[in-house]
Every structure is written in C-alpha cells, then in structure tokens.
Short mmCIF file of C-alpha atoms in Angstrom, two decimals:
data_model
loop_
_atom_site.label_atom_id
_atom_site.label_comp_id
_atom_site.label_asym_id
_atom_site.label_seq_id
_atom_site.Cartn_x
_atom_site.Cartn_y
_atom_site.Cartn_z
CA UNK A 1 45.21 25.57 -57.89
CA UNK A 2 42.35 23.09 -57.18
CA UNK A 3 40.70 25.30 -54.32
CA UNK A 4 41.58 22.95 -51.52
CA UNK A 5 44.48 23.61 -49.06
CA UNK A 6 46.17 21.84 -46.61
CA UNK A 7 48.53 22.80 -43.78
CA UNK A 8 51.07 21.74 -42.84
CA UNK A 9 53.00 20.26 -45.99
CA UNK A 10 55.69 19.34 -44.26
CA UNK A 11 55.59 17.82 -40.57
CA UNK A 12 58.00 15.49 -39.21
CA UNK A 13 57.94 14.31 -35.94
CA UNK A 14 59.16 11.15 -33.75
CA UNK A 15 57.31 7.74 -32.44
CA UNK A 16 54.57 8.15 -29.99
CA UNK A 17 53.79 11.73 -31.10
CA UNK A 18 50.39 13.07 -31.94
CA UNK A 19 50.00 15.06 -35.47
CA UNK A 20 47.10 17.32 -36.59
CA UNK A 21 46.47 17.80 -40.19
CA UNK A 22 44.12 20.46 -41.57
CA UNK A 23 42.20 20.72 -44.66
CA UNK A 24 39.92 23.73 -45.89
CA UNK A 25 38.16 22.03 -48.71
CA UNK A 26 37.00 24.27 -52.46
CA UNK A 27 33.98 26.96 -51.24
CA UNK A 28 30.93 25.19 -51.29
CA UNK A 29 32.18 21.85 -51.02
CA UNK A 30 30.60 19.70 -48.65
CA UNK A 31 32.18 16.50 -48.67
CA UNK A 32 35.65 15.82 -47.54
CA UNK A 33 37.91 12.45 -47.94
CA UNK A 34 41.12 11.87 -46.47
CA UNK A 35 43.44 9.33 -48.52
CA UNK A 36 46.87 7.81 -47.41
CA UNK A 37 49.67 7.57 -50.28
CA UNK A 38 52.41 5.27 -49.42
CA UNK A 39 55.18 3.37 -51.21
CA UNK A 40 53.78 -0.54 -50.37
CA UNK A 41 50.35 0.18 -49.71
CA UNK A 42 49.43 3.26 -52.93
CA UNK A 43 46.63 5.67 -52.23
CA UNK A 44 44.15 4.86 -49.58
CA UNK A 45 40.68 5.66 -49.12
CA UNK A 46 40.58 6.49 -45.01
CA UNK A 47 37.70 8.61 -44.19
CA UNK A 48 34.95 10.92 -45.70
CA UNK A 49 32.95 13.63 -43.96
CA UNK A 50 29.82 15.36 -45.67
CA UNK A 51 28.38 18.66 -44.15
CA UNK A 52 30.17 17.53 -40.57
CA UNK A 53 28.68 13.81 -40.07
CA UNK A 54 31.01 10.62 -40.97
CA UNK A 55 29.64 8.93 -44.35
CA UNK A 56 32.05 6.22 -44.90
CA UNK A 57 35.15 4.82 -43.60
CA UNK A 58 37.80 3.12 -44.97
CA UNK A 59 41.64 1.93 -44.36
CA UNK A 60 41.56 3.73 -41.31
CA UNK A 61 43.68 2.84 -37.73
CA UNK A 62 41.62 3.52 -34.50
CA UNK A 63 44.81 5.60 -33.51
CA UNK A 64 43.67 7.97 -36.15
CA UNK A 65 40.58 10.16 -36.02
CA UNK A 66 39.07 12.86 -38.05
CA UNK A 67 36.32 15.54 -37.94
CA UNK A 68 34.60 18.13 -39.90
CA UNK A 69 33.79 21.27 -38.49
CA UNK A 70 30.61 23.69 -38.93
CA UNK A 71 32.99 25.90 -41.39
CA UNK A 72 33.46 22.60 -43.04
CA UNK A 73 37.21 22.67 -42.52
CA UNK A 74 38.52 19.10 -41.28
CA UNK A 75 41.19 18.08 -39.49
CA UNK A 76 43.41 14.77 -39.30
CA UNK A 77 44.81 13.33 -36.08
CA UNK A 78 47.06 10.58 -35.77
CA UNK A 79 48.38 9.27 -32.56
CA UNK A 80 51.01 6.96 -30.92
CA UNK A 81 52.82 7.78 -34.46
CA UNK A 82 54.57 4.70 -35.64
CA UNK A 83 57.64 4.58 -38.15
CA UNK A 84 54.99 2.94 -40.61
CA UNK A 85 52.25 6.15 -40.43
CA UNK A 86 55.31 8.04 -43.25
CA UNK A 87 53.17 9.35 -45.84
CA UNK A 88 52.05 11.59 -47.71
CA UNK A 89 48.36 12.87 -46.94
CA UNK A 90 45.79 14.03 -49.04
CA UNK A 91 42.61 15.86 -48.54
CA UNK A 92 40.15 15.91 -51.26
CA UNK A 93 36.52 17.98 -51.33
CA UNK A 94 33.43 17.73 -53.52
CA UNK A 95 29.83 18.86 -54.04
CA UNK A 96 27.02 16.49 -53.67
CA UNK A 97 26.41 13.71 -55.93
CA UNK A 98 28.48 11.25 -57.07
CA UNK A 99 28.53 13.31 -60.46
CA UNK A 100 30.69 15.92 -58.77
CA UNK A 101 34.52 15.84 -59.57
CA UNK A 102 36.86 14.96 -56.71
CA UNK A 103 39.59 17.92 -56.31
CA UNK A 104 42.98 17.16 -54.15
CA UNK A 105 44.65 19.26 -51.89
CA UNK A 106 48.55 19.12 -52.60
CA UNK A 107 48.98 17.05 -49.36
CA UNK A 108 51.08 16.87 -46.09
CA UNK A 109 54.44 14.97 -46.12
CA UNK A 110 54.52 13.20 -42.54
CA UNK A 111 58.12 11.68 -41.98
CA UNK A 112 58.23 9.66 -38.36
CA UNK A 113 61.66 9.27 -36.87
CA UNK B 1 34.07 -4.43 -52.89
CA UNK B 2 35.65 -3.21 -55.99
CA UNK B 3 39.74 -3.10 -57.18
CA UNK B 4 41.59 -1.35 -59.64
CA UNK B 5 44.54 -3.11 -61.26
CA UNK B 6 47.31 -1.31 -63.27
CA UNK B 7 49.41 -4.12 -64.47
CA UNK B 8 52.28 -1.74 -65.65
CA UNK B 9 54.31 -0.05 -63.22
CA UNK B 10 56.55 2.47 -65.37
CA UNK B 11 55.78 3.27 -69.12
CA UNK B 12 57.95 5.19 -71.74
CA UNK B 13 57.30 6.62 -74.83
CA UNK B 14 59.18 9.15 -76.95
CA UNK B 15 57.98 12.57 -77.36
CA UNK B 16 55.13 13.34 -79.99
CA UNK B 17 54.25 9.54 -80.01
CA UNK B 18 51.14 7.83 -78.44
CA UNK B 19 50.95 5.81 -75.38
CA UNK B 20 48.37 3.77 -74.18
CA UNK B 21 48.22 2.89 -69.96
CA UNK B 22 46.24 -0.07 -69.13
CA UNK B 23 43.61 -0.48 -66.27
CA UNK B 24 41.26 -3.23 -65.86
CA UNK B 25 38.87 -2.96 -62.43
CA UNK B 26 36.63 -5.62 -60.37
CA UNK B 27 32.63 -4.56 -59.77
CA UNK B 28 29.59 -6.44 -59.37
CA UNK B 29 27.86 -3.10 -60.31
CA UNK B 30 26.22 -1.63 -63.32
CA UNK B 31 26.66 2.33 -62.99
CA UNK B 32 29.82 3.91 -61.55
CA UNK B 33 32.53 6.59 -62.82
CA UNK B 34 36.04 6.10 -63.72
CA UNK B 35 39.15 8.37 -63.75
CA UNK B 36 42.43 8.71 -64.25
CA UNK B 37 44.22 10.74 -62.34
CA UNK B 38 47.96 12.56 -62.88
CA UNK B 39 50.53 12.73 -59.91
CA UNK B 40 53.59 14.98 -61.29
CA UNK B 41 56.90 15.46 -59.61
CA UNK B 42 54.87 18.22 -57.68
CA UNK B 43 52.73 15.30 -56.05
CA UNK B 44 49.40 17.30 -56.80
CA UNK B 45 46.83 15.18 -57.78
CA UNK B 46 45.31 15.87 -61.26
CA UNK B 47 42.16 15.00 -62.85
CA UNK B 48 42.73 14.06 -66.66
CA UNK B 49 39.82 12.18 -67.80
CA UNK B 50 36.50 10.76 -66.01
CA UNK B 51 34.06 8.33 -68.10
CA UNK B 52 30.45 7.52 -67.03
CA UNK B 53 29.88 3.94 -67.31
CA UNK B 54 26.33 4.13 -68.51
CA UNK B 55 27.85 6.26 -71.87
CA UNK B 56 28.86 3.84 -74.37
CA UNK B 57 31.00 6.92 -76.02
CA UNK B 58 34.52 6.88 -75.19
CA UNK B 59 35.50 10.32 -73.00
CA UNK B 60 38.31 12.60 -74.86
CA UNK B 61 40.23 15.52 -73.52
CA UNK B 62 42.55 17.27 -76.05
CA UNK B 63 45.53 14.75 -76.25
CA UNK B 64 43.74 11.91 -73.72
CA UNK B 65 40.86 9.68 -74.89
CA UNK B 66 39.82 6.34 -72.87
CA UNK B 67 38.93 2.93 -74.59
CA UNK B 68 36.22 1.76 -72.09
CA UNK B 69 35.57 -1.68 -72.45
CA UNK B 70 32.51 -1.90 -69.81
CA UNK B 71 31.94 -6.01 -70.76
CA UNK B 72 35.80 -6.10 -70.37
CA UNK B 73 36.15 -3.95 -67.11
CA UNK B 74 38.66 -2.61 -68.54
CA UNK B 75 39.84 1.48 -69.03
CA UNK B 76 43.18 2.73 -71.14
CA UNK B 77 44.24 5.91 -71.14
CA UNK B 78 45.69 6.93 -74.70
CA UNK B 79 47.87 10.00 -74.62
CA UNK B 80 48.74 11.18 -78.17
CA UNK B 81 51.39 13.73 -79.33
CA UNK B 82 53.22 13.34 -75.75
CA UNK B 83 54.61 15.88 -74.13
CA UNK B 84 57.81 16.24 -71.76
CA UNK B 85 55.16 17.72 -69.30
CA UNK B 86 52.96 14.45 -69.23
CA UNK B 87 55.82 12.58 -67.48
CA UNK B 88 53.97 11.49 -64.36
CA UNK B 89 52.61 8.62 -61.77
CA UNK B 90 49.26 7.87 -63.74
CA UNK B 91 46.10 6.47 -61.39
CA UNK B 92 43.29 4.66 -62.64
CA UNK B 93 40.35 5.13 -60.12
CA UNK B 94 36.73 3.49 -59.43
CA UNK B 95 33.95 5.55 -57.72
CA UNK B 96 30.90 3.29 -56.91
CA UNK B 97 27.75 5.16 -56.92
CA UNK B 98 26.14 3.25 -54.05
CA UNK B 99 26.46 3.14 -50.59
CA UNK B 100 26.06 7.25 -50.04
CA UNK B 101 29.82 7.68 -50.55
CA UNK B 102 31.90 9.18 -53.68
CA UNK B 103 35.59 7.41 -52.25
CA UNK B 104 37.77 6.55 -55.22
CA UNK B 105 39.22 3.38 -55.19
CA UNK B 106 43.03 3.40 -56.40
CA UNK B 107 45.47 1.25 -58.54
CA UNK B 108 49.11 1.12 -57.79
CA UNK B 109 49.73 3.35 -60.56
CA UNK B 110 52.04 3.66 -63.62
CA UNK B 111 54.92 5.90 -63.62
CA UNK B 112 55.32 7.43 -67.43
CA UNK B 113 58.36 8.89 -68.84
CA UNK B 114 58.43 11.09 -71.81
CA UNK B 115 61.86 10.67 -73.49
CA UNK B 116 62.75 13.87 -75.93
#
C-alpha cells in the first residue's frame, strides 16, 4: 500500500459528461501530480499541485482542471468527456525536494461510451 | 525538454536467468534522478530502483542493479535470478531537478514475461 488513494477506480460514463476524480495523497505529502496512462499516448505528466498552488503543468486539455485543497486532497475534473479521454488515471504525492520518492495511487479506470 | 526512450516493447526471459531492459533518455542537464518503475497486472505503479546522476556508483536493490551510462544517457535495468512475480510493464523515468517541479517524464515501456 503506497499511502495514496484514489476514488473512484472504476467510473464509466458517456460523451459530454463531466467526471470528478479524487486523490488523498501519503500524510505529509505536499505535492500532488496527476498522470494520464493510455494505450497510444503511455503515461502523461498533466498537472502538479504543491501545498494548494499549481507548480507545473503539463499534457493537460483546457476541458480538464484540477485543484488542491487546504487538507491537501485534490481532485480531477474532466469535462465535455470525449471517447479519446479512456484512461486510466493516476495520482501520485511526494515530500519536498526533488530527492523525495514519487508514490502512485492505484488509479481510476475512466471508460467513455 | 527531456525524453525517455525504451526501444523494446516486450522482453522474455526464463525463470532464474538475468534480463537486462534498455533505456536511453534526452537532457541538456547535468543533475537529475532516474527510475524505473514496475506496472503489474494490478496496474499499481511500483518503484524498483532510482539512481542519482551525480553518483558515479551504479544503484542495486536485491535482484535489480542499473548500468548508468551518464556520457551515454543511457539506464538498463538488470534483473537477476527472475522471478514469475517480476512479469510486468517496466518504465524508465526522468525527473529534472529544475524548474521547481519533481514530474517524471515516461517511456513507452517494456512489457516482461517470466517464462517458468
């Protein structure tokens, strides 16, 4: 158990939906990264959140959005859900410092039908 | 910005023998970390092995050791004595140590089977 959870792990929904994901990263864990694993595109950085401010985005669509709240929990929303947004997404949490070791959530399946 | 390249997409090996999973990476950088992570059936992501570019000495943990090439940009992953349980996706990752962010950057993978 790496300490990080996610809910759901399973969601599907249809086209034009909007999905939540949540993330409670390890205790004491300030940083959080969401990544995007897919079968063309692999694992994809999309966003990181440190003690609730943005520090670096990546891959991500301006239909999706994330935050990080005072209890350092984050959430994942995706909107106008296309066929294309499948995938499996992970949540990841560390300490401070780029010496601190990255530990994954088990992720959330999203299937779009 | 940097990339990770694993140029083999499924391994095999027979159980008890070595393997070795190839991963070379782009950087214009000097200091930075390097992983390899292990995605089993279960799809959790697992840390194996993390090297410090700035340590010359090759990482080892039990049965995994890297050959770090830093001239070569290149980073194996050497599994010894496999085991049916190390059947896996295998990920090499980057992780700059500028720009105020600790992303990993991702190859495609490698997807290892053990045969017994």
């Amino acid at each position: 158990d790496s300490g990080v959870t996610q809910t759901p792990k399973h969601l599907i929904t249809a086209t034009g939906q909007r999905v939540t994901l949540r993330c409670s990263p390890r205790s004491g864990d300030l940083s959080v990264y969401w990544y995007q694993q897919s079968l063309d595109q692999g694992l994809q950085f999309l966003i990181q959140y440190y003690n609730g401010e943005e520090r670096a985005k990546g891959n991500i669509l301006e239909r999706f959005s994330a935050q990080q709240f005072p209890d350092l929990h984050s959430e994942l929303n995706l909107s106008s859900l296309e066929l294309g947004d499948s995938a499996l997404y992970f949540c990841a949490s560390s300490g401070t410092g780029a010496n601190e070791k990255l530990f994954f959530g088990s992720g959330t399946q999203l299937s779009v039908l | 910005a940097q990339t990770v390249t694993q140029s083999q997409p499924e391994m095999s090996v027979q159980e008890a023998e070595t393997v070795t999973l190839s991963c070379t990476y782009d950087t214009s950088e000097s200091d930075y970390y390097l992983f390899w992570y292990k995605q089993p059936p279960s799809r959790q992501m697992i840390l194996v092995i993390r090297q410090e570019a700035y340590k010359q000495q090759n990482a080892t943990e039990n049965r995994f050791s890297v050959n770090f090439q830093k001239a070569a940009k290149s980073f194996s992953l050497k599994i010894s004595d496999s085991q049916l349980g190390d059947a896996a996706m295998y990920f090499c990752a980057y992780r700059s140590l500028q720009g105020g962010s600790e992303k990993l950057v991702f190859g495609k993978g490698t997807k290892l089977t053990v045969n017994p």
